[in-house]
Tab-separated table of C-alpha atoms in Angstrom:
chain	number	residue	atom	x	y	z
A	300	ASP	CA	0.051	0.074	-0.098
A	301	THR	CA	1.035	3.299	-0.917
A	302	PRO	CA	1.671	6.117	2.040
A	303	LYS	CA	-1.993	8.047	0.122
A	304	MET	CA	-4.008	4.916	0.243
A	305	VAL	CA	-3.329	4.136	4.309
A	306	GLU	CA	-2.571	7.922	5.314
A	307	TYR	CA	-4.684	10.164	3.338
A	308	ASN	CA	-7.690	7.311	2.327
A	309	GLY	CA	-7.379	5.045	4.657
A	310	VAL	CA	-7.549	8.165	7.338
A	311	GLN	CA	-10.493	9.852	5.409
A	312	SER	CA	-12.905	6.323	4.846
A	313	VAL	CA	-11.872	5.566	8.584
A	314	VAL	CA	-13.753	9.364	9.551
A	315	ARG	CA	-15.963	9.813	7.366
A	316	ALA	CA	-17.826	5.820	8.802
A	317	ALA	CA	-17.131	7.498	11.865
A	318	VAL	CA	-18.272	10.640	12.380
A	319	SER	CA	-21.439	9.735	10.478
A	320	ALA	CA	-21.904	6.954	13.283
A	321	GLY	CA	-21.633	9.632	16.049
A	322	VAL	CA	-18.013	8.665	17.431
A	323	PRO	CA	-17.288	11.975	19.621
A	324	ARG	CA	-13.746	11.934	19.206
A	325	ILE	CA	-12.057	10.651	16.953
A	326	VAL	CA	-8.180	10.667	18.555
A	327	LEU	CA	-5.407	10.161	14.462
A	328	LEU	CA	-1.718	9.153	15.810
A	329	SER	CA	0.310	11.565	13.506
A	330	MET	CA	4.151	12.186	13.438
A	331	TYR	CA	6.342	15.036	13.834
A	332	MET	CA	7.732	17.253	11.846
A	333	VAL	CA	4.422	16.963	8.714
A	334	THR	CA	4.552	20.218	9.417
A	335	ARG	CA	8.078	21.639	8.850
A	336	THR	CA	8.694	20.426	4.957
A	337	THR	CA	12.080	22.420	4.945
A	338	SER	CA	13.544	19.900	7.489
A	339	VAL	CA	16.336	16.782	7.255
A	340	GLU	CA	13.870	14.197	8.013
A	341	TYR	CA	10.538	14.603	6.036
A	342	LYS	CA	13.139	16.085	3.407
A	343	TRP	CA	13.933	11.765	3.805
A	344	LEU	CA	10.551	10.534	4.705
A	345	ASN	CA	8.555	12.168	1.915
A	346	LYS	CA	11.683	10.848	-0.749
A	347	PHE	CA	9.456	7.530	-0.312
A	348	LYS	CA	6.419	8.146	-1.770
A	349	LYS	CA	5.261	11.831	-0.943
A	350	ALA	CA	4.851	9.793	3.170
A	351	MET	CA	5.623	13.376	4.980
A	352	TYR	CA	2.600	14.822	2.730
A	353	TRP	CA	0.616	12.667	2.897
A	354	LYS	CA	-0.050	12.113	6.877
A	355	ARG	CA	-0.293	16.251	6.467
A	356	ARG	CA	-3.350	15.961	4.155
A	357	GLY	CA	-4.628	12.891	6.715
A	358	GLU	CA	-4.067	15.579	9.615
A	359	LEU	CA	-6.441	18.508	7.451
A	360	GLU	CA	-9.168	16.117	6.332
A	361	LEU	CA	-9.611	14.569	9.980
A	362	ILE	CA	-9.981	18.029	11.331
A	363	ARG	CA	-12.821	19.716	7.794
A	364	GLN	CA	-14.857	15.783	8.339
A	365	CYS	CA	-14.979	16.895	11.969
A	366	LYS	CA	-15.191	20.309	11.588
A	367	ASP	CA	-17.614	19.849	9.558
A	368	SER	CA	-19.949	17.538	11.328
A	369	ARG	CA	-20.985	20.216	13.194
A	370	SER	CA	-21.968	22.975	10.847
A	371	SER	CA	-24.388	19.707	9.980
A	372	SER	CA	-27.730	19.109	11.219
A	373	SER	CA	-27.953	15.433	10.820
A	374	SER	CA	-25.262	13.843	12.404
A	375	LYS	CA	-24.349	14.499	16.229
A	376	PRO	CA	-20.749	16.640	16.224
A	377	SER	CA	-17.580	14.991	16.008
A	378	TYR	CA	-14.020	16.446	17.254
A	379	TYR	CA	-10.425	15.938	16.682
A	380	THR	CA	-7.531	15.487	18.722
A	381	VAL	CA	-4.344	14.733	16.483
A	382	ILE	CA	-1.163	14.137	18.555
A	383	ARG	CA	2.208	13.832	16.486
A	384	ALA	CA	4.461	11.531	17.757
A	385	GLY	CA	8.005	11.071	17.582
A	386	GLY	CA	9.426	7.833	16.661
A	387	ALA	CA	7.564	4.998	18.170
A	388	THR	CA	10.062	2.129	20.100
A	389	GLY	CA	9.569	-0.845	21.941
A	390	GLU	CA	11.078	0.509	24.920
A	391	LYS	CA	9.540	0.368	28.686
A	392	GLY	CA	7.601	3.211	29.208
A	393	PHE	CA	9.448	5.790	31.724
A	394	GLY	CA	5.737	6.718	33.133
A	395	MET	CA	3.688	9.997	33.506
A	396	GLN	CA	5.325	11.347	36.771
A	397	ASN	CA	8.262	12.638	33.987
A	398	VAL	CA	6.560	14.834	31.204
A	399	THR	CA	8.318	18.292	31.482
A	400	LEU	CA	6.403	21.085	29.565
A	401	ARG	CA	7.781	23.114	26.458
A	402	GLU	CA	6.632	25.440	24.365
A	403	GLY	CA	7.697	25.395	20.361
A	404	ASP	CA	7.651	23.878	17.580
A	405	TYR	CA	10.967	21.828	17.836
A	406	ILE	CA	11.202	18.545	18.505
A	407	LYS	CA	13.023	15.422	17.233
A	408	GLY	CA	13.221	12.422	19.155
A	409	SER	CA	11.599	9.562	20.078
A	410	LEU	CA	9.143	7.753	22.233
A	411	PRO	CA	7.888	4.512	24.173
A	412	MET	CA	4.942	2.764	22.275
A	413	GLU	CA	3.754	2.540	26.699
A	414	ASP	CA	4.042	6.368	27.226
A	415	LEU	CA	2.378	7.477	24.042
A	416	ALA	CA	-0.463	4.667	25.087
A	417	SER	CA	-0.563	6.861	28.315
A	418	VAL	CA	-0.937	9.906	26.422
A	419	THR	CA	-3.432	8.900	23.178
A	420	VAL	CA	-6.628	7.819	26.470
A	421	ALA	CA	-5.294	9.757	27.824
A	422	SER	CA	-6.330	13.056	25.239
A	423	LEU	CA	-9.802	11.342	25.448
A	424	TYR	CA	-10.854	11.654	29.064
A	425	THR	CA	-9.023	15.332	28.608
A	426	LYS	CA	-11.864	18.130	26.839
A	427	GLU	CA	-8.850	20.731	26.448
A	428	THR	CA	-7.475	18.158	24.316
A	429	ARG	CA	-10.531	18.464	21.813
A	430	ASP	CA	-9.793	19.948	19.095
A	431	THR	CA	-6.070	20.026	18.938
A	432	VAL	CA	-3.494	19.182	17.895
A	433	PHE	CA	-0.208	18.265	19.961
A	434	GLU	CA	4.050	16.867	19.365
A	435	VAL	CA	4.993	14.357	21.804
A	436	VAL	CA	7.930	12.341	22.200
A	437	LEU	CA	11.201	12.000	24.961
A	438	ILE	CA	14.227	14.132	25.635
A	439	SER	CA	17.070	12.271	28.534
A	440	SER	CA	14.244	10.317	30.368
A	441	PHE	CA	11.724	13.917	30.256
A	442	ILE	CA	8.392	12.894	28.418
A	443	LEU	CA	7.968	16.585	26.513
A	444	VAL	CA	4.934	17.693	25.470
A	445	ILE	CA	4.138	20.540	22.760
A	446	VAL	CA	0.306	22.006	23.472
A	447	ASN	CA	-0.630	24.167	25.689
A	448	THR	CA	0.504	24.063	29.534
A	449	ASN	CA	-3.453	23.696	30.502
A	450	THR	CA	-4.368	20.991	28.363
A	451	MET	CA	-1.577	19.144	29.776
A	452	VAL	CA	-1.254	19.292	33.320
A	453	TYR	CA	-4.925	18.012	32.843
A	454	ILE	CA	-3.058	15.017	31.159
A	455	VAL	CA	-0.855	14.469	33.798
A	456	LEU	CA	-3.191	14.968	36.631
A	457	TRP	CA	-5.429	11.545	34.877
A	458	ILE	CA	-3.000	9.716	33.565
A	459	MET	CA	-0.866	10.150	37.403
A	460	ASN	CA	-4.442	9.019	38.845
A	461	THR	CA	-5.531	5.925	37.111
A	462	GLU	CA	-1.674	4.036	37.117
């Protein structure tokens, strides 16, 4: 399968079905740097049948369909959350007690799948991540989430209360 088929057409089809079914929250795991078209990583990954280009198109399609669902009286509203993760690894997770907050759009790195799963689940239960795009990576044993600080505080508190 090509990136266009998976990252765009696949996302488009799944989101269409979810919105039609009235799914209230749709979370898309994406990749950091999809908007940094001049970065080395973007250019390298985009050589593979425009993988980064189609990944970003998938994000935009999710956002468009969710917004459209709220302007239509025929369906229940759907909200989106896009999590742009660093490269997922099989390492043991560090846990959310190691979260550090910074603002900006400069991250690169990886993230244990266990921690990515925790952030993903927490975003489902966090009202402040509705209609939000954020990045998350691990940097020197600290999980770095780039998002508005109030939103992250809610995510951290939710995860720490469920561990």
